mmCIF file of C-alpha atoms in Angstrom:
data_model
loop_
_atom_site.group_PDB
_atom_site.id
_atom_site.type_symbol
_atom_site.label_atom_id
_atom_site.label_comp_id
_atom_site.label_asym_id
_atom_site.label_seq_id
_atom_site.Cartn_x
_atom_site.Cartn_y
_atom_site.Cartn_z
ATOM 1 C CA UNK A 1 -23.734 -88.629 13.683
ATOM 2 C CA UNK A 2 -20.564 -90.649 12.785
ATOM 3 C CA UNK A 3 -17.888 -89.632 14.391
ATOM 4 C CA UNK A 4 -15.538 -91.508 12.199
ATOM 5 C CA UNK A 5 -16.796 -90.082 9.065
ATOM 6 C CA UNK A 6 -13.945 -87.714 7.515
ATOM 7 C CA UNK A 7 -11.176 -90.072 8.642
ATOM 8 C CA UNK A 8 -8.830 -91.479 5.807
ATOM 9 C CA UNK A 9 -9.525 -95.642 5.485
ATOM 10 C CA UNK A 10 -7.030 -97.925 4.962
ATOM 11 C CA UNK A 11 -7.262 -101.266 2.995
ATOM 12 C CA UNK A 12 -8.486 -103.429 4.985
ATOM 13 C CA UNK A 13 -11.325 -100.950 5.647
ATOM 14 C CA UNK A 14 -9.870 -100.355 9.024
ATOM 15 C CA UNK A 15 -10.188 -96.519 10.233
ATOM 16 C CA UNK A 16 -7.345 -94.389 10.662
ATOM 17 C CA UNK A 17 -7.314 -91.607 12.729
ATOM 18 C CA UNK A 18 -3.835 -89.694 13.581
ATOM 19 C CA UNK A 19 -4.015 -89.337 17.213
ATOM 20 C CA UNK A 20 -1.230 -89.542 19.414
ATOM 21 C CA UNK A 21 -1.604 -89.456 22.960
ATOM 22 C CA UNK A 22 -0.487 -86.533 25.127
ATOM 23 C CA UNK A 23 -1.077 -86.167 28.415
ATOM 24 C CA UNK A 24 -1.848 -89.263 31.265
ATOM 25 C CA UNK A 25 -3.190 -88.160 33.892
ATOM 26 C CA UNK A 26 -2.537 -89.399 37.225
ATOM 27 C CA UNK A 27 -5.358 -88.302 40.137
ATOM 28 C CA UNK A 28 -3.850 -87.918 43.164
ATOM 29 C CA UNK A 29 -4.894 -87.174 46.419
ATOM 30 C CA UNK A 30 -1.124 -85.625 47.486
ATOM 31 C CA UNK A 31 0.036 -84.246 44.100
ATOM 32 C CA UNK A 32 4.046 -83.194 45.897
ATOM 33 C CA UNK A 33 4.085 -86.822 47.142
ATOM 34 C CA UNK A 34 3.023 -88.063 43.446
ATOM 35 C CA UNK A 35 5.336 -85.973 41.654
ATOM 36 C CA UNK A 36 8.103 -87.580 44.345
ATOM 37 C CA UNK A 37 6.979 -91.234 43.365
ATOM 38 C CA UNK A 38 7.354 -90.873 39.726
ATOM 39 C CA UNK A 39 10.755 -88.487 39.888
ATOM 40 C CA UNK A 40 12.585 -91.165 42.087
ATOM 41 C CA UNK A 41 11.652 -94.373 42.195
ATOM 42 C CA UNK A 42 10.316 -94.188 38.174
ATOM 43 C CA UNK A 43 12.718 -91.396 36.343
ATOM 44 C CA UNK A 44 10.283 -89.014 35.809
ATOM 45 C CA UNK A 45 11.197 -84.943 34.944
ATOM 46 C CA UNK A 46 8.968 -82.479 35.902
ATOM 47 C CA UNK A 47 8.479 -81.078 32.366
ATOM 48 C CA UNK A 48 5.876 -78.068 34.032
ATOM 49 C CA UNK A 49 2.871 -77.397 35.078
ATOM 50 C CA UNK A 50 -0.998 -77.097 32.698
ATOM 51 C CA UNK A 51 -4.319 -75.663 33.376
ATOM 52 C CA UNK A 52 -5.885 -78.847 32.360
ATOM 53 C CA UNK A 53 -9.621 -77.938 33.377
ATOM 54 C CA UNK A 54 -10.596 -74.516 34.823
ATOM 55 C CA UNK A 55 -8.598 -73.554 37.784
ATOM 56 C CA UNK A 56 -7.060 -76.882 38.532
ATOM 57 C CA UNK A 57 -3.837 -76.847 37.774
ATOM 58 C CA UNK A 58 -1.656 -80.202 37.351
ATOM 59 C CA UNK A 59 2.298 -81.099 37.404
ATOM 60 C CA UNK A 60 2.906 -82.157 34.236
ATOM 61 C CA UNK A 61 6.488 -84.936 33.999
ATOM 62 C CA UNK A 62 8.442 -86.282 31.531
ATOM 63 C CA UNK A 63 10.542 -89.755 30.556
ATOM 64 C CA UNK A 64 12.359 -88.265 27.991
ATOM 65 C CA UNK A 65 9.315 -88.696 25.515
ATOM 66 C CA UNK A 66 8.605 -85.553 25.149
ATOM 67 C CA UNK A 67 5.226 -86.050 23.329
ATOM 68 C CA UNK A 68 3.470 -87.731 26.128
ATOM 69 C CA UNK A 69 3.118 -86.115 29.291
ATOM 70 C CA UNK A 70 2.058 -87.618 32.941
ATOM 71 C CA UNK A 71 -0.329 -84.970 34.461
ATOM 72 C CA UNK A 72 -0.247 -85.804 37.615
ATOM 73 C CA UNK A 73 -4.481 -83.551 38.528
ATOM 74 C CA UNK A 74 -6.079 -82.960 41.902
ATOM 75 C CA UNK A 75 -8.333 -86.711 43.067
ATOM 76 C CA UNK A 76 -11.438 -83.440 43.696
ATOM 77 C CA UNK A 77 -11.661 -84.041 39.458
ATOM 78 C CA UNK A 78 -12.163 -86.930 39.106
ATOM 79 C CA UNK A 79 -15.274 -89.725 39.924
ATOM 80 C CA UNK A 80 -12.713 -91.997 42.388
ATOM 81 C CA UNK A 81 -10.916 -93.775 39.944
ATOM 82 C CA UNK A 82 -7.799 -94.137 39.586
ATOM 83 C CA UNK A 83 -5.438 -94.504 36.216
ATOM 84 C CA UNK A 84 -3.974 -97.354 35.110
ATOM 85 C CA UNK A 85 -0.875 -96.688 33.343
ATOM 86 C CA UNK A 86 1.312 -98.902 30.756
ATOM 87 C CA UNK A 87 4.465 -99.118 30.127
ATOM 88 C CA UNK A 88 5.582 -100.818 27.217
ATOM 89 C CA UNK A 89 10.183 -102.222 27.558
ATOM 90 C CA UNK A 90 11.993 -104.138 26.051
ATOM 91 C CA UNK A 91 13.276 -106.977 29.001
ATOM 92 C CA UNK A 92 10.561 -107.049 31.474
ATOM 93 C CA UNK A 93 12.707 -108.631 33.834
ATOM 94 C CA UNK A 94 15.545 -106.282 33.563
ATOM 95 C CA UNK A 95 13.079 -103.643 33.986
ATOM 96 C CA UNK A 96 11.680 -104.967 37.193
ATOM 97 C CA UNK A 97 14.474 -105.358 38.839
ATOM 98 C CA UNK A 98 16.223 -102.404 38.249
ATOM 99 C CA UNK A 99 12.759 -99.929 39.176
ATOM 100 C CA UNK A 100 12.731 -103.120 42.556
ATOM 101 C CA UNK A 101 16.245 -101.041 43.399
ATOM 102 C CA UNK A 102 14.730 -98.285 44.163
ATOM 103 C CA UNK A 103 12.448 -99.248 46.571
ATOM 104 C CA UNK A 104 9.191 -99.409 44.361
ATOM 105 C CA UNK A 105 7.052 -102.965 45.381
ATOM 106 C CA UNK A 106 5.479 -104.703 42.991
ATOM 107 C CA UNK A 107 2.138 -106.636 43.222
ATOM 108 C CA UNK A 108 3.760 -110.293 42.834
ATOM 109 C CA UNK A 109 6.798 -111.448 40.959
ATOM 110 C CA UNK A 110 6.842 -110.706 36.234
ATOM 111 C CA UNK A 111 4.210 -113.356 34.794
ATOM 112 C CA UNK A 112 3.281 -114.096 31.127
ATOM 113 C CA UNK A 113 -0.166 -112.973 29.816
ATOM 114 C CA UNK A 114 -1.600 -113.697 26.108
ATOM 115 C CA UNK A 115 0.288 -109.871 25.096
ATOM 116 C CA UNK A 116 4.174 -111.435 26.220
ATOM 117 C CA UNK A 117 5.323 -110.877 29.782
ATOM 118 C CA UNK A 118 4.101 -107.887 32.537
ATOM 119 C CA UNK A 119 4.594 -106.666 35.794
ATOM 120 C CA UNK A 120 2.592 -105.198 38.089
ATOM 121 C CA UNK A 121 2.296 -102.411 40.500
ATOM 122 C CA UNK A 122 0.895 -99.307 42.351
ATOM 123 C CA UNK A 123 1.852 -96.541 44.168
ATOM 124 C CA UNK A 124 0.282 -94.909 47.066
ATOM 125 C CA UNK A 125 -2.948 -93.288 45.753
ATOM 126 C CA UNK A 126 -3.745 -97.154 44.378
ATOM 127 C CA UNK A 127 -2.900 -96.085 40.477
ATOM 128 C CA UNK A 128 -1.846 -99.216 38.696
ATOM 129 C CA UNK A 129 1.816 -99.710 36.533
ATOM 130 C CA UNK A 130 1.936 -102.717 34.667
ATOM 131 C CA UNK A 131 5.230 -103.772 32.425
ATOM 132 C CA UNK A 132 4.825 -104.857 29.600
ATOM 133 C CA UNK A 133 7.446 -107.304 27.565
ATOM 134 C CA UNK A 134 5.215 -108.163 24.192
ATOM 135 C CA UNK A 135 6.164 -110.890 22.896
ATOM 136 C CA UNK A 136 4.812 -114.227 20.362
ATOM 137 C CA UNK A 137 3.812 -116.961 21.544
ATOM 138 C CA UNK A 138 2.438 -119.029 18.773
ATOM 139 C CA UNK A 139 4.462 -121.787 17.502
ATOM 140 C CA UNK A 140 4.356 -120.716 13.421
ATOM 141 C CA UNK A 141 5.727 -117.744 14.565
ATOM 142 C CA UNK A 142 8.222 -119.007 16.680
ATOM 143 C CA UNK A 143 9.014 -121.621 13.801
ATOM 144 C CA UNK A 144 9.240 -118.779 11.073
ATOM 145 C CA UNK A 145 11.510 -116.894 13.328
ATOM 146 C CA UNK A 146 13.870 -119.829 13.341
ATOM 147 C CA UNK A 147 14.444 -120.309 9.333
#
């Protein structure tokens, strides 16, 4: 069975399905501490609770984007897998310095990758967070911008 059978296809033949991320799960052995980390250090707000699986309740947090929520779930609900969350930012360096002011320790200073500039940090639970400032590094694109 093809899972993409009923999805519209654009001109280039790429499958185009209208899907949006609604929740990003963060497994935690201490939900209260993880919630404090998001609220105190990253500026999120508590937006409620949700039962994602039978008898498994999680805390919902948002950072002003009401369509996407972080759902902190009990660690026992995962197979000891940790989350990787990528935050898109307009200015990685500025965001990096702003977050450092709140006491967050980054894994290293911001650096460049093919997608742009990134900075990474990990919370006490082992979840990884990446700040990404998307940039293009090809000479042709840079020359085009200067015209």
